[in-house]
Tab-separated table of C-alpha atoms in Angstrom:
chain	number	residue	atom	x	y	z
Y	1	MET	CA	30.173	42.842	-52.572
Y	2	THR	CA	26.427	42.181	-52.621
Y	3	PRO	CA	25.841	38.403	-52.862
Y	4	PRO	CA	23.695	36.835	-55.599
Y	5	LEU	CA	19.949	37.133	-55.114
Y	6	LYS	CA	17.956	33.887	-55.220
Y	7	ILE	CA	14.161	33.928	-55.494
Y	8	GLY	CA	12.793	30.470	-56.255
Y	9	PRO	CA	14.128	29.424	-59.674
Y	10	LEU	CA	15.649	32.878	-60.217
Y	11	GLU	CA	19.337	33.392	-59.429
Y	12	HIS	CA	20.593	36.876	-60.119
Y	13	VAL	CA	23.901	38.656	-59.721
Y	14	PRO	CA	23.142	42.278	-58.696
Y	15	GLY	CA	24.379	44.692	-61.329
Y	16	ALA	CA	24.245	42.183	-64.181
Y	17	ARG	CA	20.911	43.551	-65.404
Y	18	THR	CA	17.711	45.032	-64.020
Y	19	LEU	CA	15.072	42.493	-63.022
Y	20	LEU	CA	11.460	43.090	-63.978
Y	21	MET	CA	8.528	42.268	-61.708
Y	22	GLY	CA	5.109	42.006	-63.322
Y	23	ILE	CA	2.058	43.010	-61.286
Y	24	LEU	CA	-0.742	40.453	-60.992
Y	25	ASN	CA	-3.596	41.908	-58.951
Y	26	VAL	CA	-6.325	39.356	-58.239
Y	27	THR	CA	-8.563	42.029	-56.737
Y	28	PRO	CA	-11.827	43.672	-57.750
Y	29	ASP	CA	-10.728	47.148	-56.653
Y	30	SER	CA	-7.050	47.866	-57.433
Y	31	PHE	CA	-6.576	51.410	-58.670
Y	32	SER	CA	-5.758	50.737	-62.342
Y	33	ASP	CA	-6.618	47.099	-63.106
Y	34	GLY	CA	-9.132	46.061	-60.463
Y	35	GLY	CA	-11.453	43.280	-61.609
Y	36	ARG	CA	-9.504	42.396	-64.749
Y	37	HIS	CA	-7.736	39.343	-63.339
Y	38	ASP	CA	-9.709	38.438	-60.222
Y	39	ALA	CA	-10.847	35.079	-61.654
Y	40	PRO	CA	-8.085	32.403	-61.387
Y	41	ALA	CA	-8.218	31.505	-65.093
Y	42	ALA	CA	-7.883	35.152	-66.124
Y	43	ALA	CA	-5.075	35.652	-63.607
Y	44	LEU	CA	-3.106	32.680	-64.925
Y	45	ASP	CA	-3.614	33.814	-68.520
Y	46	HIS	CA	-2.248	37.224	-67.579
Y	47	ALA	CA	0.698	35.617	-65.784
Y	48	ARG	CA	1.558	33.730	-68.978
Y	49	THR	CA	1.417	37.018	-70.884
Y	50	LEU	CA	3.659	38.744	-68.345
Y	51	MET	CA	6.206	35.940	-68.576
Y	52	ALA	CA	6.149	35.968	-72.389
Y	53	GLN	CA	6.729	39.729	-72.305
Y	54	GLY	CA	9.783	39.405	-70.085
Y	55	ALA	CA	8.750	39.335	-66.414
Y	56	ASP	CA	11.335	37.714	-64.127
Y	57	ILE	CA	9.031	37.785	-61.099
Y	58	ILE	CA	5.234	37.667	-60.827
Y	59	ASP	CA	3.933	39.662	-57.845
Y	60	VAL	CA	0.534	38.345	-56.765
Y	61	GLY	CA	-1.666	40.644	-54.694
Y	62	GLY	CA	-5.057	39.797	-53.216
Y	63	GLU	CA	-5.870	43.046	-51.420
Y	64	SER	CA	-5.886	46.565	-52.801
Y	65	THR	CA	-4.004	49.268	-50.898
Y	66	ARG	CA	-5.188	52.162	-53.066
Y	67	PRO	CA	-6.491	55.253	-51.250
Y	68	GLY	CA	-9.945	54.529	-49.824
Y	69	SER	CA	-9.768	50.766	-50.352
Y	70	GLN	CA	-11.523	48.506	-47.863
Y	71	ARG	CA	-9.544	46.094	-45.695
Y	72	ILE	CA	-10.437	42.412	-46.098
Y	73	SER	CA	-9.935	39.384	-43.874
Y	74	ALA	CA	-7.067	36.936	-44.251
Y	75	LYS	CA	-9.654	34.299	-45.187
Y	76	GLU	CA	-10.949	36.372	-48.099
Y	77	GLU	CA	-7.453	37.278	-49.246
Y	78	LEU	CA	-6.411	33.616	-49.221
Y	79	ALA	CA	-9.523	32.645	-51.193
Y	80	ARG	CA	-8.395	35.058	-53.911
Y	81	ILE	CA	-4.709	34.138	-54.076
Y	82	LEU	CA	-4.394	30.422	-53.314
Y	83	PRO	CA	-5.968	29.131	-56.567
Y	84	VAL	CA	-3.641	31.443	-58.509
Y	85	LEU	CA	-0.522	30.435	-56.574
Y	86	THR	CA	-1.376	26.762	-57.042
Y	87	GLY	CA	-1.714	27.339	-60.788
Y	88	LEU	CA	1.584	29.214	-60.915
Y	89	ARG	CA	3.504	26.239	-59.500
Y	90	GLY	CA	4.027	24.907	-63.017
Y	91	PHE	CA	5.413	28.220	-64.298
Y	92	ALA	CA	9.158	28.706	-64.670
Y	93	CYS	CA	9.294	32.068	-62.935
Y	94	ALA	CA	9.782	33.497	-59.472
Y	95	VAL	CA	6.596	34.389	-57.594
Y	96	SER	CA	6.153	36.883	-54.747
Y	97	ILE	CA	3.123	37.431	-52.538
Y	98	ASP	CA	2.136	41.052	-51.935
Y	99	THR	CA	0.621	41.083	-48.448
Y	100	PHE	CA	1.033	42.643	-45.012
Y	101	LYS	CA	-0.650	39.734	-43.183
Y	102	PRO	CA	1.696	37.099	-41.689
Y	103	ASP	CA	-0.874	34.286	-41.949
Y	104	VAL	CA	-1.409	35.052	-45.636
Y	105	ALA	CA	2.330	35.211	-46.278
Y	106	ALA	CA	2.932	31.865	-44.570
Y	107	ALA	CA	0.095	30.152	-46.455
Y	108	ALA	CA	1.254	31.668	-49.728
Y	109	ILE	CA	4.787	30.322	-49.279
Y	110	ARG	CA	3.337	26.868	-48.535
Y	111	ALA	CA	1.241	27.175	-51.718
Y	112	GLY	CA	4.280	27.879	-53.877
Y	113	ALA	CA	5.185	31.562	-53.601
Y	114	HIS	CA	8.928	32.162	-53.295
Y	115	ALA	CA	9.145	35.629	-51.716
Y	116	ILE	CA	7.213	37.951	-49.409
Y	117	ASN	CA	6.471	41.518	-50.478
Y	118	ASP	CA	5.562	43.335	-47.246
Y	119	ILE	CA	4.276	46.857	-47.840
Y	120	LEU	CA	4.752	47.651	-44.148
Y	121	GLY	CA	8.462	46.781	-44.102
Y	122	LEU	CA	8.178	44.427	-41.071
Y	123	GLN	CA	6.745	47.303	-39.025
Y	124	GLY	CA	3.142	46.143	-39.086
Y	125	ASP	CA	2.309	42.797	-37.485
Y	126	PRO	CA	5.402	41.537	-35.598
Y	127	ASP	CA	4.676	37.992	-36.747
Y	128	MET	CA	5.708	38.920	-40.299
Y	129	ALA	CA	9.394	38.915	-39.369
Y	130	ARG	CA	8.980	35.506	-37.751
Y	131	VAL	CA	7.290	34.147	-40.890
Y	132	ALA	CA	10.132	35.474	-43.041
Y	133	ALA	CA	12.689	33.890	-40.725
Y	134	ARG	CA	10.885	30.562	-40.454
Y	135	THR	CA	10.274	30.157	-44.191
Y	136	GLY	CA	13.630	31.576	-45.286
Y	137	ALA	CA	11.779	33.407	-48.066
Y	138	PRO	CA	13.363	36.516	-49.565
Y	139	LEU	CA	11.673	39.624	-48.195
Y	140	ILE	CA	10.824	42.870	-49.966
Y	141	ALA	CA	10.489	45.537	-47.266
Y	142	MET	CA	8.753	48.746	-48.293
Y	143	HIS	CA	9.085	52.170	-46.653
Y	144	ASN	CA	5.579	52.970	-45.508
Y	145	ARG	CA	3.962	54.807	-42.614
Y	146	GLY	CA	0.605	52.982	-42.689
Y	147	LEU	CA	-1.990	51.079	-44.683
Y	148	ASP	CA	-3.514	54.257	-46.102
Y	149	PRO	CA	-1.125	55.516	-48.828
Y	150	THR	CA	-2.191	59.088	-48.052
Y	151	ALA	CA	-1.618	58.798	-44.290
Y	152	ASP	CA	1.117	60.676	-42.453
Y	153	VAL	CA	1.986	62.864	-45.430
Y	154	ASP	CA	4.218	65.550	-43.914
Y	155	PRO	CA	5.467	67.966	-46.597
Y	156	ALA	CA	8.259	69.170	-44.289
Y	157	ARG	CA	9.719	65.716	-43.708
Y	158	ASP	CA	13.230	64.928	-44.974
Y	159	ILE	CA	12.061	61.875	-46.858
Y	160	VAL	CA	15.526	60.397	-47.428
Y	161	ALA	CA	16.439	60.679	-43.751
Y	162	ASP	CA	13.070	59.136	-42.944
Y	163	MET	CA	13.691	56.189	-45.280
Y	164	ILE	CA	17.128	55.592	-43.771
Y	165	ALA	CA	15.705	55.629	-40.229
Y	166	PHE	CA	12.806	53.391	-41.253
Y	167	PHE	CA	14.990	50.805	-42.985
Y	168	THR	CA	17.448	50.830	-40.093
Y	169	ARG	CA	14.562	49.816	-37.827
Y	170	THR	CA	13.357	47.226	-40.362
Y	171	LEU	CA	16.786	45.593	-40.421
Y	172	GLU	CA	16.926	45.596	-36.621
Y	173	ILE	CA	13.578	43.775	-36.507
Y	174	ALA	CA	14.773	41.330	-39.151
Y	175	GLU	CA	17.989	40.584	-37.290
Y	176	GLN	CA	16.169	40.044	-34.005
Y	177	ALA	CA	13.823	37.562	-35.706
Y	178	GLY	CA	16.640	35.702	-37.448
Y	179	VAL	CA	15.980	36.889	-40.996
Y	180	ASP	CA	19.062	36.644	-43.209
Y	181	ARG	CA	20.005	40.228	-44.086
Y	182	HIS	CA	21.166	39.175	-47.548
Y	183	ARG	CA	17.666	37.929	-48.392
Y	184	ILE	CA	16.181	41.412	-47.915
Y	185	ILE	CA	15.278	43.806	-50.732
Y	186	LEU	CA	14.417	47.433	-49.953
Y	187	ASP	CA	11.580	49.363	-51.593
Y	188	PRO	CA	11.373	53.174	-51.138
Y	189	GLY	CA	7.565	52.993	-51.243
Y	190	ILE	CA	6.895	55.427	-54.052
Y	191	GLY	CA	3.363	56.780	-53.630
Y	192	PHE	CA	2.974	55.745	-49.991
Y	193	GLY	CA	2.914	58.484	-47.336
Y	194	LYS	CA	4.717	60.949	-49.580
Y	195	THR	CA	3.865	64.181	-51.317
Y	196	PRO	CA	4.434	64.318	-55.079
Y	197	GLU	CA	7.631	66.273	-54.424
Y	198	GLN	CA	8.848	63.677	-51.914
Y	199	ASN	CA	8.285	60.926	-54.484
Y	200	LEU	CA	10.584	62.814	-56.844
Y	201	ILE	CA	13.203	63.258	-54.126
Y	202	ALA	CA	13.023	59.576	-53.171
Y	203	LEU	CA	13.638	58.581	-56.792
Y	204	ASN	CA	16.369	61.129	-57.422
Y	205	ARG	CA	18.291	60.249	-54.236
Y	206	LEU	CA	17.755	56.503	-54.406
Y	207	GLY	CA	21.504	55.946	-54.652
Y	208	GLU	CA	21.983	57.342	-51.130
Y	209	VAL	CA	19.659	54.734	-49.668
Y	210	LYS	CA	21.254	51.916	-51.618
Y	211	ALA	CA	24.779	52.992	-50.623
Y	212	ARG	CA	23.758	53.230	-46.964
Y	213	PHE	CA	22.515	49.640	-46.732
Y	214	ASP	CA	24.251	47.812	-49.620
Y	215	LEU	CA	21.127	45.786	-50.371
Y	216	PRO	CA	19.134	45.306	-53.587
Y	217	VAL	CA	16.491	47.951	-54.209
Y	218	LEU	CA	13.095	47.539	-55.860
Y	219	VAL	CA	11.168	50.506	-57.250
Y	220	GLY	CA	7.478	50.429	-58.085
Y	221	ALA	CA	6.236	53.757	-59.428
Y	222	SER	CA	3.924	52.186	-61.975
Y	223	ARG	CA	0.854	54.338	-62.685
Y	224	LYS	CA	1.132	56.112	-59.332
Y	225	ARG	CA	-0.789	59.298	-58.622
Y	226	PHE	CA	2.243	61.623	-58.778
Y	227	ILE	CA	2.740	60.566	-62.408
Y	228	GLY	CA	-0.821	61.648	-63.082
Y	229	THR	CA	-0.073	64.936	-61.338
Y	230	LEU	CA	2.906	65.519	-63.608
Y	231	THR	CA	1.331	64.344	-66.873
Y	232	GLY	CA	-2.386	64.940	-66.421
Y	233	ARG	CA	-3.051	61.309	-67.352
Y	234	GLU	CA	-5.522	58.888	-65.789
Y	235	ALA	CA	-4.146	55.728	-64.152
Y	236	ALA	CA	-4.544	53.421	-67.154
Y	237	ASP	CA	-2.710	55.920	-69.384
Y	238	ARG	CA	0.403	56.456	-67.228
Y	239	ASP	CA	2.734	53.776	-68.582
Y	240	ALA	CA	4.960	56.198	-70.479
Y	241	GLY	CA	5.282	58.365	-67.376
Y	242	SER	CA	5.933	55.258	-65.282
Y	243	LEU	CA	8.743	54.317	-67.627
Y	244	GLY	CA	10.329	57.743	-67.162
Y	245	ALA	CA	10.328	57.310	-63.395
Y	246	HIS	CA	11.652	53.763	-63.616
Y	247	LEU	CA	14.507	54.538	-65.996
Y	248	THR	CA	15.576	57.308	-63.632
Y	249	ALA	CA	15.519	54.766	-60.804
Y	250	VAL	CA	17.667	52.330	-62.794
Y	251	ALA	CA	20.189	55.083	-63.414
Y	252	ARG	CA	20.241	55.679	-59.642
Y	253	GLY	CA	20.900	51.997	-58.893
Y	254	ALA	CA	17.539	50.193	-58.758
Y	255	ASP	CA	17.909	46.433	-59.155
Y	256	ILE	CA	14.246	45.487	-59.686
Y	257	ILE	CA	11.415	47.391	-61.336
Y	258	ARG	CA	7.779	46.553	-60.528
Y	259	ALA	CA	5.455	47.442	-63.398
Y	260	HIS	CA	2.046	46.889	-64.920
Y	261	ASP	CA	3.176	47.159	-68.573
Y	262	VAL	CA	5.890	44.519	-68.771
Y	263	ARG	CA	6.350	44.570	-72.552
Y	264	LEU	CA	7.138	48.300	-72.603
Y	265	HIS	CA	9.496	48.016	-69.649
Y	266	ALA	CA	11.303	44.911	-70.869
Y	267	ASP	CA	12.474	46.638	-74.039
Y	268	ALA	CA	13.365	49.870	-72.264
Y	269	LEU	CA	15.343	48.106	-69.529
Y	270	LYS	CA	17.377	46.158	-72.090
Y	271	VAL	CA	18.476	49.433	-73.644
Y	272	ALA	CA	19.042	51.195	-70.312
Y	273	ASP	CA	21.117	48.303	-68.974
Y	274	ALA	CA	23.197	48.214	-72.147
Y	275	VAL	CA	23.919	51.933	-71.942
Y	276	LEU	CA	24.705	51.897	-68.228
Y	277	GLN	CA	26.935	48.838	-68.433
Y	278	GLU	CA	28.909	50.302	-71.311
Y	279	ARG	CA	29.283	53.607	-69.454
Y	280	MET	CA	30.458	51.719	-66.377
Y	281	GLY	CA	32.935	49.657	-68.393
Y	282	PHE	CA	31.350	46.235	-67.996
Y	283	GLY	CA	32.285	45.059	-71.465
Y	284	GLU	CA	32.647	45.832	-75.151
Y	285	MET	CA	29.478	46.544	-77.089
Y	286	GLU	CA	28.563	46.245	-80.741
Y	287	PRO	CA	28.349	49.690	-82.401
């Protein structure tokens, strides 16, 4: 049985309900909300809104990983995130830091973040595993073949087999560094190094990955390009399509959903959880 998941003040029994992670990008160039919350006051105001709308976790990111984005130094990334993390210390919610830099992750945990969201799944800088082990912070490990989301896109690849091989290596790295396996959350990396068709396969066969590793799974398809491909919508107008992808993921076993539009997702996840729990016999429901 999967043990309870603890992220800062958040204690969660997997399967009880789907957790909701709200995206807080403090960047000038993120693909759908760049520049909207890059000032600390604006970022904290948005965090309050996300919490009021139902976010269980606030995911703070200081560097964009959209296609074509420019890499920044750890110093610049820390200048963006540290004032926000300091301000979030008084908030009654779990906070994760979205970074692939070990120095940034370590400083963020010292500043009050509770979890590390590594988009390279411990397969970038080897110091990241050591930071996760030393801090004891929960780790979100994403399936990803590189910092460019469009890199290494092989249409012939068996994407599920690739995810299983990738996560097997991630868990080997974690074990060697002393990271507690039960503090790891897996992310299939929707939109990273995958064709639109492979994104659909990864979502549809999510249950195979979860069953293989018996660990919590986070899915973040919010406003991704493949949703635009399917719907013809621009990034800021893809929340309905994002919800479709995310509800499919919940039905396939996702434990955490990472989204821009928290209000929309909070209501939808309440209904989806109620339906799925009744179908799975978790209790009597009002008609």
